[in-house]
Amino acid sequence: MLSHLFPSLVDQGKRSIMTNSQHPETLAVHGAHRKDSATNAVAVPIYQTTAYQFDGTEHAENLFALKELGNIYSRIMNPTNDVLEQRIAALEGGVAALAVASGQSASTFAILNLCRAGDNFVCSTDIYGGTWNLFANTLTDLGIECRFVDPADPENFRAATDDKTRCYYAETLPNPKLNVFPIQEVADIGIVFGVPLIMDNTAAPILCRPLDHGAAIVVYSTTKYIGGHGTSIGGMIVDGGNFDWEAGGERFPTLNQPDASYHGAVWTEAVKPLGPIAYVLRARVILLRDMGASMSPFNAFQFIQGMETLPLRMRAHCENATKVAEFLGKHRKISGVIFPGAQSGLHRERADRYMSGGYGALVGFELAGGRDAGRKFIDALEMFYHVANIGDVRSLAIHPATTTHSQLSAEDQLASGVTPGYVRLSIGIEHIEDILADLTQALDKA
Ligand code: PLP
């Protein structure tokens, strides 16, 4: 039945099962595309089309009868997006992925794919302010309870779990605290209850593969490092294919019970010929179909261009960020530097365990002069951009208390690590001497 209505998904499912053992640098350039099947084009073409012409009634009939494979409608599938999806799934070690319109829609779908009104999920307090709002307000209004817990102690996830808990959610490298999340520790608690861990890996692509550490699902804002160029908003959901939704029994009715919105399909059954893609397939054919937060093929093309240099860029970002953290640590006007590589104890152990090739490119610091000095510093920057963004090739700076986290109460701001004098830097790939020169002159004026 599934194949009858969405024949190309069978093809997608089969092609998406990645067993590729190539290195990230190679997958980022070659993954899931050799040449365009229609034109032999080497670059992935932008298939900027809504629908796909049936050659005739026989072709249409064959598509619907699964005698031939092909696309039907771009809200739920598109050949350009397909390459991006497969490439990111390969980089993450997942089995399939779904491109969506933004990081926000990726996290929304990631939760709605498992939770219905009356259900709950347990979430780290250390998350992006926009995700916090989505979970604490919008999803709560829909009857889905988000139980925020401090990730410093993984046991907090255990304590908050009950039989209505559908998943755990966290960020690998959450700003502003930049304490790397205990992925395996929480995933292991999830195994006891049969609860999957969803990781937002936006700040640590290439550096961390959460699926290798027990996570079941990875979400991205591709808007950030994956694009890198700062031109496009997008999101991605990667299915690890490693979670047994059938064994979860009553915990996962959206996946292992008949789906009334799809002629009674049981997704865990329907995907059996395709591979372990029940989660991501349902996200596509139910959530994307119904809510329509599709990534435009043009943006998918942009992300494909960005991804080709992602491993190189991450290396450059990390090298620069480490040097910036060292510089700030010695500066007389700075009372504290927040950077995984500058930590010690448990947080440093986690950073070393889960990140490889660098500690990311986010660097926080506290100016001894507090809020006023923070504002003066930001206003004095000449090369750094003052923007609400991270993960751009350009160096960026922001004062979270008055911007990204301003919609949170003062109490919630502090819980997420935002003090009044905190400044966040997202270090770009410019020459390190120019980065340090701009920081030096702005600090002189702070
Ligand atoms: N996740 C993280 C960690 C983010 O930093 C952001 C945006 O800043 C998002 C998700 C949301 O992504 P988008 O802006 O693409 O919706």
Tab-separated table of C-alpha atoms and ligand atoms in Angstrom:
chain	number	residue	atom	x	y	z
A	1	MET	CA	0.000	0.000	0.000
A	2	LEU	CA	2.785	2.376	0.874
A	3	SER	CA	4.581	1.600	-2.345
A	4	HIS	CA	1.394	2.063	-4.304
A	5	LEU	CA	1.023	5.679	-3.198
A	6	PHE	CA	4.675	6.696	-2.955
A	7	PRO	CA	6.634	4.547	-5.395
A	8	SER	CA	9.748	6.719	-5.327
A	9	LEU	CA	10.058	6.163	-1.593
A	10	VAL	CA	10.873	2.543	-2.229
A	11	ASP	CA	13.736	3.671	-4.407
A	12	GLN	CA	14.752	6.261	-1.861
A	13	GLY	CA	14.627	3.785	0.971
A	14	LYS	CA	16.822	1.316	-0.862
A	15	ARG	CA	19.355	3.883	-2.008
A	16	SER	CA	19.496	5.537	1.387
A	17	ILE	CA	20.828	2.546	3.258
A	18	MET	CA	24.399	3.740	3.405
A	19	THR	CA	27.194	1.295	3.879
A	20	ASN	CA	29.736	3.777	2.626
A	21	SER	CA	33.087	3.569	4.329
A	22	GLN	CA	34.635	6.588	2.615
A	23	HIS	CA	36.121	9.405	4.684
A	24	PRO	CA	34.068	12.521	5.521
A	25	GLU	CA	36.142	14.696	3.150
A	26	THR	CA	35.272	12.329	0.285
A	27	LEU	CA	31.611	11.815	1.198
A	28	ALA	CA	31.124	15.585	1.462
A	29	VAL	CA	32.147	15.915	-2.191
A	30	HIS	CA	30.940	12.660	-3.763
A	31	GLY	CA	28.213	11.255	-1.506
A	32	ALA	CA	25.048	10.102	-3.305
A	33	HIS	CA	25.826	11.706	-6.675
A	34	ARG	CA	28.105	10.826	-9.585
A	35	LYS	CA	26.325	12.542	-12.464
A	36	ASP	CA	22.836	13.641	-13.284
A	37	SER	CA	20.956	10.751	-14.822
A	38	ALA	CA	19.196	12.989	-17.389
A	39	THR	CA	22.046	15.279	-18.511
A	40	ASN	CA	25.324	13.838	-17.171
A	41	ALA	CA	25.842	17.121	-15.299
A	42	VAL	CA	28.570	16.709	-12.689
A	43	ALA	CA	27.235	19.358	-10.290
A	44	VAL	CA	23.947	18.375	-8.655
A	45	PRO	CA	21.244	20.179	-10.683
A	46	ILE	CA	18.573	22.300	-9.034
A	47	TYR	CA	15.331	20.490	-9.758
A	48	GLN	CA	13.183	23.572	-9.257
A	49	THR	CA	9.896	21.870	-10.010
A	50	THR	CA	6.677	21.301	-8.154
A	51	ALA	CA	5.479	18.211	-9.965
A	52	TYR	CA	6.792	15.556	-12.321
A	53	GLN	CA	5.171	14.904	-15.699
A	54	PHE	CA	3.819	11.443	-16.298
A	55	ASP	CA	4.854	10.408	-19.834
A	56	GLY	CA	1.382	9.079	-20.434
A	57	THR	CA	-1.356	7.229	-18.683
A	58	GLU	CA	0.640	4.028	-18.860
A	59	HIS	CA	3.646	5.684	-17.177
A	60	ALA	CA	1.386	7.132	-14.486
A	61	GLU	CA	-0.220	3.762	-13.996
A	62	ASN	CA	3.170	2.090	-13.794
A	63	LEU	CA	4.415	4.597	-11.229
A	64	PHE	CA	1.403	3.999	-9.073
A	65	ALA	CA	1.617	0.248	-9.534
A	66	LEU	CA	5.353	0.283	-8.687
A	67	LYS	CA	6.342	-1.158	-12.055
A	68	GLU	CA	8.502	1.965	-12.486
A	69	LEU	CA	10.063	4.306	-9.949
A	70	GLY	CA	9.773	8.096	-10.034
A	71	ASN	CA	8.883	11.335	-8.314
A	72	ILE	CA	5.378	12.708	-7.901
A	73	TYR	CA	5.299	16.021	-5.962
A	74	SER	CA	8.049	18.209	-4.459
A	75	ARG	CA	6.459	18.892	-1.109
A	76	ILE	CA	7.580	15.458	-0.003
A	77	MET	CA	10.369	14.487	-2.402
A	78	ASN	CA	12.749	16.226	-4.782
A	79	PRO	CA	15.872	14.924	-6.567
A	80	THR	CA	18.113	17.830	-5.435
A	81	ASN	CA	16.988	17.463	-1.824
A	82	ASP	CA	17.460	13.725	-2.158
A	83	VAL	CA	21.205	14.108	-2.802
A	84	LEU	CA	21.587	16.409	0.202
A	85	GLU	CA	19.598	14.020	2.385
A	86	GLN	CA	21.663	11.020	1.387
A	87	ARG	CA	24.944	12.897	1.706
A	88	ILE	CA	24.205	14.034	5.248
A	89	ALA	CA	22.898	10.592	6.214
A	90	ALA	CA	26.186	9.117	4.957
A	91	LEU	CA	28.299	11.647	6.863
A	92	GLU	CA	26.386	10.922	10.069
A	93	GLY	CA	26.424	7.151	9.667
A	94	GLY	CA	22.612	7.121	9.455
A	95	VAL	CA	20.323	5.177	7.141
A	96	ALA	CA	18.228	8.001	5.686
A	97	ALA	CA	17.458	11.660	6.200
A	98	LEU	CA	14.762	14.241	5.598
A	99	ALA	CA	15.432	17.813	4.507
A	100	VAL	CA	13.051	20.408	5.936
A	101	ALA	CA	12.633	24.165	5.754
A	102	SER	CA	14.607	25.129	8.879
A	103	GLY	CA	16.311	23.839	11.982
A	104	GLN	CA	13.165	24.781	13.874
A	105	SER	CA	11.004	22.576	11.660
A	106	ALA	CA	13.532	19.750	12.073
A	107	SER	CA	13.234	19.849	15.874
A	108	THR	CA	9.444	20.297	15.689
A	109	PHE	CA	9.069	17.256	13.435
A	110	ALA	CA	11.568	15.255	15.472
A	111	ILE	CA	9.305	15.555	18.520
A	112	LEU	CA	5.902	15.454	16.799
A	113	ASN	CA	6.923	12.238	15.064
A	114	LEU	CA	6.807	10.487	18.463
A	115	CYS	CA	4.720	12.627	20.825
A	116	ARG	CA	0.996	13.248	20.868
A	117	ALA	CA	-1.108	15.261	23.324
A	118	GLY	CA	-0.692	13.741	26.796
A	119	ASP	CA	2.824	12.470	26.098
A	120	ASN	CA	6.072	13.912	27.423
A	121	PHE	CA	9.729	14.080	26.495
A	122	VAL	CA	12.784	14.890	28.584
A	123	CYS	CA	15.009	17.697	27.363
A	124	SER	CA	18.306	19.199	28.422
A	125	THR	CA	18.067	22.722	29.835
A	126	ASP	CA	21.112	23.586	27.689
A	127	ILE	CA	19.481	24.251	24.345
A	128	TYR	CA	19.116	27.045	21.812
A	129	GLY	CA	16.637	29.732	22.982
A	130	GLY	CA	14.371	29.208	19.974
A	131	THR	CA	14.116	25.487	20.709
A	132	TRP	CA	13.422	26.295	24.350
A	133	ASN	CA	10.497	28.493	23.340
A	134	LEU	CA	9.155	25.888	20.946
A	135	PHE	CA	9.255	23.182	23.611
A	136	ALA	CA	8.287	25.237	26.678
A	137	ASN	CA	5.419	27.101	25.037
A	138	THR	CA	4.216	26.000	21.619
A	139	LEU	CA	4.451	22.231	22.167
A	140	THR	CA	3.199	22.614	25.736
A	141	ASP	CA	0.133	24.426	24.380
A	142	LEU	CA	-0.458	21.400	22.156
A	143	GLY	CA	-0.533	19.153	25.241
A	144	ILE	CA	2.995	17.766	24.847
A	145	GLU	CA	4.945	18.155	28.060
A	146	CYS	CA	8.636	19.024	27.884
A	147	ARG	CA	10.460	18.039	31.077
A	148	PHE	CA	13.625	20.144	31.258
A	149	VAL	CA	16.492	18.622	33.227
A	150	ASP	CA	20.059	19.710	33.966
A	151	PRO	CA	22.354	17.609	31.735
A	152	ALA	CA	25.311	17.965	34.124
A	153	ASP	CA	24.007	14.795	35.792
A	154	PRO	CA	22.720	12.249	33.221
A	155	GLU	CA	20.715	10.603	36.015
A	156	ASN	CA	18.296	13.525	35.803
A	157	PHE	CA	17.016	11.991	32.570
A	158	ARG	CA	16.271	8.726	34.351
A	159	ALA	CA	14.455	10.492	37.176
A	160	ALA	CA	12.207	12.397	34.756
A	161	THR	CA	11.208	9.334	32.689
A	162	ASP	CA	7.835	7.634	32.978
A	163	ASP	CA	5.677	5.449	30.753
A	164	LYS	CA	4.513	8.475	28.748
A	165	THR	CA	8.073	9.564	27.932
A	166	ARG	CA	8.627	9.236	24.191
A	167	CYS	CA	12.179	10.553	23.739
A	168	TYR	CA	15.129	12.466	25.150
A	169	TYR	CA	16.375	15.610	23.426
A	170	ALA	CA	19.661	17.520	23.734
A	171	GLU	CA	22.337	19.483	21.873
A	172	THR	CA	25.862	18.161	21.398
A	173	LEU	CA	27.601	21.500	21.955
A	174	PRO	CA	25.046	23.865	23.461
A	175	ASN	CA	25.790	27.516	23.735
A	176	PRO	CA	26.192	29.546	25.858
A	177	LYS	CA	27.609	27.073	28.413
A	178	LEU	CA	29.442	25.018	25.774
A	179	ASN	CA	29.389	21.945	28.025
A	180	VAL	CA	29.461	18.935	25.702
A	181	PHE	CA	26.422	16.745	26.346
A	182	PRO	CA	26.922	13.266	27.895
A	183	ILE	CA	25.562	11.480	24.821
A	184	GLN	CA	26.416	7.871	25.619
A	185	GLU	CA	25.499	8.205	29.287
A	186	VAL	CA	21.983	9.425	28.464
A	187	ALA	CA	21.576	7.054	25.514
A	188	ASP	CA	22.397	4.185	27.911
A	189	ILE	CA	19.679	5.322	30.316
A	190	GLY	CA	17.334	5.415	27.334
A	191	ILE	CA	18.163	1.804	26.536
A	192	VAL	CA	16.902	0.750	29.975
A	193	PHE	CA	13.501	2.349	29.329
A	194	GLY	CA	13.436	1.891	25.564
A	195	VAL	CA	13.553	5.666	25.027
A	196	PRO	CA	15.482	7.086	22.020
A	197	LEU	CA	17.873	10.023	22.246
A	198	ILE	CA	17.502	12.829	19.693
A	199	MET	CA	20.621	15.006	19.331
A	200	ASP	CA	20.786	18.454	17.762
A	201	ASN	CA	24.300	18.386	16.293
A	202	THR	CA	24.118	21.814	14.647
A	203	ALA	CA	27.255	23.170	16.337
A	204	ALA	CA	29.442	20.106	15.830
A	205	PRO	CA	29.124	18.555	12.358
A	206	ILE	CA	32.171	16.458	11.389
A	207	LEU	CA	33.530	16.861	14.953
A	208	CYS	CA	30.934	14.564	16.507
A	209	ARG	CA	28.713	11.791	15.155
A	210	PRO	CA	26.049	11.340	17.850
A	211	LEU	CA	24.824	8.057	16.290
A	212	ASP	CA	28.236	6.521	17.078
A	213	HIS	CA	27.575	7.261	20.752
A	214	GLY	CA	24.120	5.745	21.045
A	215	ALA	CA	21.824	8.508	19.768
A	216	ALA	CA	18.930	7.319	17.580
A	217	ILE	CA	18.124	10.508	15.672
A	218	VAL	CA	20.202	13.545	14.734
A	219	VAL	CA	18.751	16.926	13.806
A	220	TYR	CA	20.486	19.884	12.220
A	221	SER	CA	19.949	23.474	11.450
A	222	THR	CA	21.748	23.273	8.085
A	223	THR	CA	21.540	27.076	8.161
A	224	LYS	CA	24.779	27.066	10.187
A	225	TYR	CA	27.996	25.146	9.436
A	226	ILE	CA	26.572	22.793	6.831
A	227	GLY	CA	25.804	25.750	4.584
A	228	GLY	CA	28.545	27.936	6.029
A	229	HIS	CA	27.881	30.726	3.555
A	230	GLY	CA	25.013	32.230	5.548
A	231	THR	CA	22.627	32.428	2.591
A	232	SER	CA	19.923	29.865	3.337
A	233	ILE	CA	17.681	28.538	6.089
A	234	GLY	CA	17.261	24.769	6.289
A	235	GLY	CA	17.053	21.754	8.534
A	236	MET	CA	17.700	18.020	8.457
A	237	ILE	CA	16.526	14.947	10.371
A	238	VAL	CA	18.811	11.901	10.207
A	239	ASP	CA	17.516	8.465	11.148
A	240	GLY	CA	20.154	6.239	12.731
A	241	GLY	CA	18.148	3.126	11.862
A	242	ASN	CA	19.444	1.730	15.157
A	243	PHE	CA	16.351	1.983	17.346
A	244	ASP	CA	13.803	-0.810	17.695
A	245	TRP	CA	10.459	0.986	17.517
A	246	GLU	CA	8.598	-2.323	17.422
A	247	ALA	CA	10.116	-3.554	20.663
A	248	GLY	CA	9.119	-0.225	22.241
A	249	GLY	CA	5.526	-1.464	22.229
A	250	GLU	CA	3.062	1.039	23.643
A	251	ARG	CA	5.667	3.782	23.857
A	252	PHE	CA	5.628	4.397	20.105
A	253	PRO	CA	2.071	4.216	18.796
A	254	THR	CA	2.846	6.727	16.036
A	255	LEU	CA	5.236	4.203	14.507
A	256	ASN	CA	4.040	0.756	15.464
A	257	GLN	CA	0.240	1.158	15.523
A	258	PRO	CA	-2.093	1.621	12.528
A	259	ASP	CA	-1.916	5.200	11.283
A	260	ALA	CA	-5.433	6.509	10.683
A	261	SER	CA	-4.100	9.327	8.526
A	262	TYR	CA	-2.574	6.822	6.114
A	263	HIS	CA	-5.105	4.073	5.529
A	264	GLY	CA	-4.048	2.264	8.683
A	265	ALA	CA	-0.366	1.907	7.742
A	266	VAL	CA	1.861	0.502	10.484
A	267	TRP	CA	5.172	2.201	9.706
A	268	THR	CA	7.404	-0.381	11.323
A	269	GLU	CA	5.708	-3.002	9.109
A	270	ALA	CA	5.514	-0.889	5.959
A	271	VAL	CA	9.264	-0.237	5.862
A	272	LYS	CA	10.277	-3.877	6.139
A	273	PRO	CA	11.203	-4.129	2.417
A	274	LEU	CA	13.049	-0.800	2.613
A	275	GLY	CA	15.198	-1.018	5.744
A	276	PRO	CA	15.005	0.503	9.232
A	277	ILE	CA	13.630	3.887	8.160
A	278	ALA	CA	10.233	3.904	9.913
A	279	TYR	CA	10.978	7.098	11.837
A	280	VAL	CA	12.197	9.242	8.970
A	281	LEU	CA	9.663	7.828	6.532
A	282	ARG	CA	6.766	8.751	8.795
A	283	ALA	CA	8.238	12.234	9.259
A	284	ARG	CA	8.175	12.606	5.480
A	285	VAL	CA	4.865	11.074	4.496
A	286	ILE	CA	2.843	12.351	7.463
A	287	LEU	CA	4.455	15.473	8.955
A	288	LEU	CA	5.971	16.920	5.791
A	289	ARG	CA	2.896	15.985	3.800
A	290	ASP	CA	0.558	17.637	6.315
A	291	MET	CA	2.587	20.617	7.521
A	292	GLY	CA	4.529	21.304	4.354
A	293	ALA	CA	7.752	22.690	5.862
A	294	SER	CA	9.719	21.584	2.801
A	295	MET	CA	13.239	22.716	1.939
A	296	SER	CA	13.335	24.515	-1.387
A	297	PRO	CA	15.487	22.718	-3.988
A	298	PHE	CA	17.452	25.944	-4.434
A	299	ASN	CA	18.384	25.906	-0.758
A	300	ALA	CA	19.244	22.210	-0.987
A	301	PHE	CA	21.644	23.118	-3.814
A	302	GLN	CA	23.166	25.845	-1.632
A	303	PHE	CA	23.708	23.370	1.193
A	304	ILE	CA	25.278	20.890	-1.213
A	305	GLN	CA	27.776	23.597	-2.251
A	306	GLY	CA	28.498	24.350	1.399
A	307	MET	CA	28.930	20.728	2.348
A	308	GLU	CA	31.697	20.177	-0.189
A	309	THR	CA	34.044	22.234	1.997
A	310	LEU	CA	32.518	21.396	5.386
A	311	PRO	CA	35.373	19.197	6.677
A	312	LEU	CA	37.956	21.783	5.580
A	313	ARG	CA	36.016	24.628	7.099
A	314	MET	CA	35.444	22.878	10.409
A	315	ARG	CA	39.187	22.388	10.712
A	316	ALA	CA	39.849	26.083	10.072
A	317	HIS	CA	37.023	27.184	12.405
A	318	CYS	CA	38.372	25.017	15.225
A	319	GLU	CA	41.992	26.135	14.820
A	320	ASN	CA	40.985	29.792	14.901
A	321	ALA	CA	38.621	29.321	17.850
A	322	THR	CA	41.325	27.620	19.928
A	323	LYS	CA	43.669	30.549	19.296
A	324	VAL	CA	40.931	33.061	20.144
A	325	ALA	CA	40.177	31.260	23.433
A	326	GLU	CA	43.882	31.348	24.338
A	327	PHE	CA	44.080	35.059	23.504
A	328	LEU	CA	40.963	35.951	25.504
A	329	GLY	CA	42.134	33.880	28.459
A	330	LYS	CA	45.161	36.157	28.832
A	331	HIS	CA	43.333	39.465	28.353
A	332	ARG	CA	43.171	41.733	31.399
A	333	LYS	CA	39.586	42.884	30.742
A	334	ILE	CA	38.188	39.368	30.598
A	335	SER	CA	37.093	37.558	33.732
A	336	GLY	CA	36.172	34.234	32.188
A	337	VAL	CA	36.450	32.284	28.919
A	338	ILE	CA	33.903	29.622	28.024
A	339	PHE	CA	35.298	27.117	25.543
A	340	PRO	CA	35.400	23.295	25.743
A	341	GLY	CA	39.160	23.283	25.203
A	342	ALA	CA	39.600	25.651	28.150
A	343	GLN	CA	37.606	23.468	30.546
A	344	SER	CA	38.891	20.944	33.050
A	345	GLY	CA	37.376	18.041	34.975
A	346	LEU	CA	34.226	16.265	33.874
A	347	HIS	CA	33.255	18.783	31.181
A	348	ARG	CA	36.670	18.523	29.562
A	349	GLU	CA	36.523	14.725	29.728
A	350	ARG	CA	33.179	14.815	27.898
A	351	ALA	CA	34.519	17.267	25.328
A	352	ASP	CA	37.481	14.981	24.662
A	353	ARG	CA	35.297	11.898	24.530
A	354	TYR	CA	32.681	13.209	22.110
A	355	MET	CA	34.527	15.749	19.953
A	356	SER	CA	37.384	14.901	17.665
A	357	GLY	CA	39.386	17.225	15.460
A	358	GLY	CA	38.582	20.291	17.563
A	359	TYR	CA	36.277	21.804	20.151
A	360	GLY	CA	34.045	23.716	17.776
A	361	ALA	CA	34.113	27.382	16.890
A	362	LEU	CA	31.921	28.935	19.581
A	363	VAL	CA	33.756	30.921	22.219
A	364	GLY	CA	32.039	32.719	25.091
A	365	PHE	CA	33.530	35.218	27.489
A	366	GLU	CA	32.650	37.475	30.376
A	367	LEU	CA	33.910	41.024	30.401
A	368	ALA	CA	35.004	42.164	33.839
A	369	GLY	CA	33.105	45.394	33.153
A	370	GLY	CA	29.765	43.517	32.894
A	371	ARG	CA	26.794	44.439	30.738
A	372	ASP	CA	27.973	47.948	29.746
A	373	ALA	CA	31.413	46.737	28.726
A	374	GLY	CA	29.739	43.946	26.730
A	375	ARG	CA	27.642	46.426	24.785
A	376	LYS	CA	30.625	48.724	24.134
A	377	PHE	CA	32.671	45.773	22.923
A	378	ILE	CA	29.994	44.668	20.454
A	379	ASP	CA	29.516	48.201	19.134
A	380	ALA	CA	33.271	48.625	18.630
A	381	LEU	CA	33.728	45.506	16.467
A	382	GLU	CA	34.690	46.334	12.885
A	383	MET	CA	35.228	43.010	11.104
A	384	PHE	CA	33.049	40.735	13.270
A	385	TYR	CA	29.372	40.947	12.376
A	386	HIS	CA	26.850	41.616	15.111
A	387	VAL	CA	24.206	39.078	14.118
A	388	ALA	CA	21.892	36.413	15.557
A	389	ASN	CA	23.634	33.509	13.896
A	390	ILE	CA	26.413	30.977	14.309
A	391	GLY	CA	28.379	28.765	11.961
A	392	ASP	CA	29.047	31.291	9.200
A	393	VAL	CA	32.430	31.567	7.454
A	394	ARG	CA	32.480	35.119	8.827
A	395	SER	CA	33.258	35.791	12.472
A	396	LEU	CA	30.138	36.770	14.400
A	397	ALA	CA	29.397	38.193	17.830
A	398	ILE	CA	26.276	38.682	19.925
A	399	HIS	CA	25.116	39.636	23.407
A	400	PRO	CA	22.619	36.819	24.181
A	401	ALA	CA	20.866	38.440	27.170
A	402	THR	CA	19.491	41.237	25.007
A	403	THR	CA	18.969	39.223	21.797
A	404	THR	CA	18.760	35.447	21.292
A	405	HIS	CA	17.730	34.720	24.884
A	406	SER	CA	15.723	37.897	25.524
A	407	GLN	CA	12.373	36.108	25.326
A	408	LEU	CA	13.323	33.933	28.296
A	409	SER	CA	12.658	35.094	31.847
A	410	ALA	CA	15.705	36.266	33.828
A	411	GLU	CA	15.544	32.994	35.766
A	412	ASP	CA	15.383	30.865	32.610
A	413	GLN	CA	18.240	32.878	31.086
A	414	LEU	CA	20.464	32.036	34.026
A	415	ALA	CA	19.388	28.378	33.904
A	416	SER	CA	20.548	28.253	30.287
A	417	GLY	CA	23.864	29.956	31.197
A	418	VAL	CA	23.205	33.487	29.977
A	419	THR	CA	24.563	36.035	32.444
A	420	PRO	CA	24.150	39.783	31.760
A	421	GLY	CA	27.794	40.277	30.697
A	422	TYR	CA	28.171	37.217	28.511
A	423	VAL	CA	29.349	37.699	24.922
A	424	ARG	CA	29.217	34.875	22.376
A	425	LEU	CA	31.595	34.638	19.467
A	426	SER	CA	31.215	32.345	16.480
A	427	ILE	CA	34.696	32.271	15.031
A	428	GLY	CA	34.963	32.289	11.256
A	429	ILE	CA	37.621	31.201	8.824
A	430	GLU	CA	39.321	34.567	8.243
A	431	HIS	CA	43.065	34.842	8.953
A	432	ILE	CA	43.669	34.524	12.695
A	433	GLU	CA	45.730	37.727	12.796
A	434	ASP	CA	42.793	39.746	11.464
A	435	ILE	CA	40.404	38.103	13.926
A	436	LEU	CA	42.671	38.893	16.870
A	437	ALA	CA	43.259	42.444	15.623
A	438	ASP	CA	39.516	43.177	15.597
A	439	LEU	CA	39.031	41.645	19.043
A	440	THR	CA	42.000	43.632	20.395
A	441	GLN	CA	40.762	47.006	19.176
A	442	ALA	CA	37.190	46.322	20.377
A	443	LEU	CA	38.403	45.191	23.799
A	444	ASP	CA	40.460	48.367	24.083
A	445	LYS	CA	37.220	50.339	23.777
A	446	ALA	CA	35.154	48.139	26.111
B	1	PLP	N1	19.417	24.400	16.709
B	1	PLP	C1	20.450	25.201	17.055
B	1	PLP	C2	21.533	24.643	17.914
B	1	PLP	C3	20.496	26.521	16.605
B	1	PLP	O1	21.539	27.305	16.958
B	1	PLP	C4	19.440	27.008	15.808
B	1	PLP	C5	19.438	28.412	15.325
B	1	PLP	O2	20.209	29.245	15.753
B	1	PLP	C6	18.388	26.150	15.475
B	1	PLP	C7	18.409	24.854	15.931
B	1	PLP	C8	17.250	26.614	14.625
B	1	PLP	O3	17.678	26.653	13.295
B	1	PLP	P1	17.005	27.543	12.146
B	1	PLP	O4	17.376	28.958	12.417
B	1	PLP	O5	17.600	26.981	10.899
B	1	PLP	O6	15.540	27.329	12.228
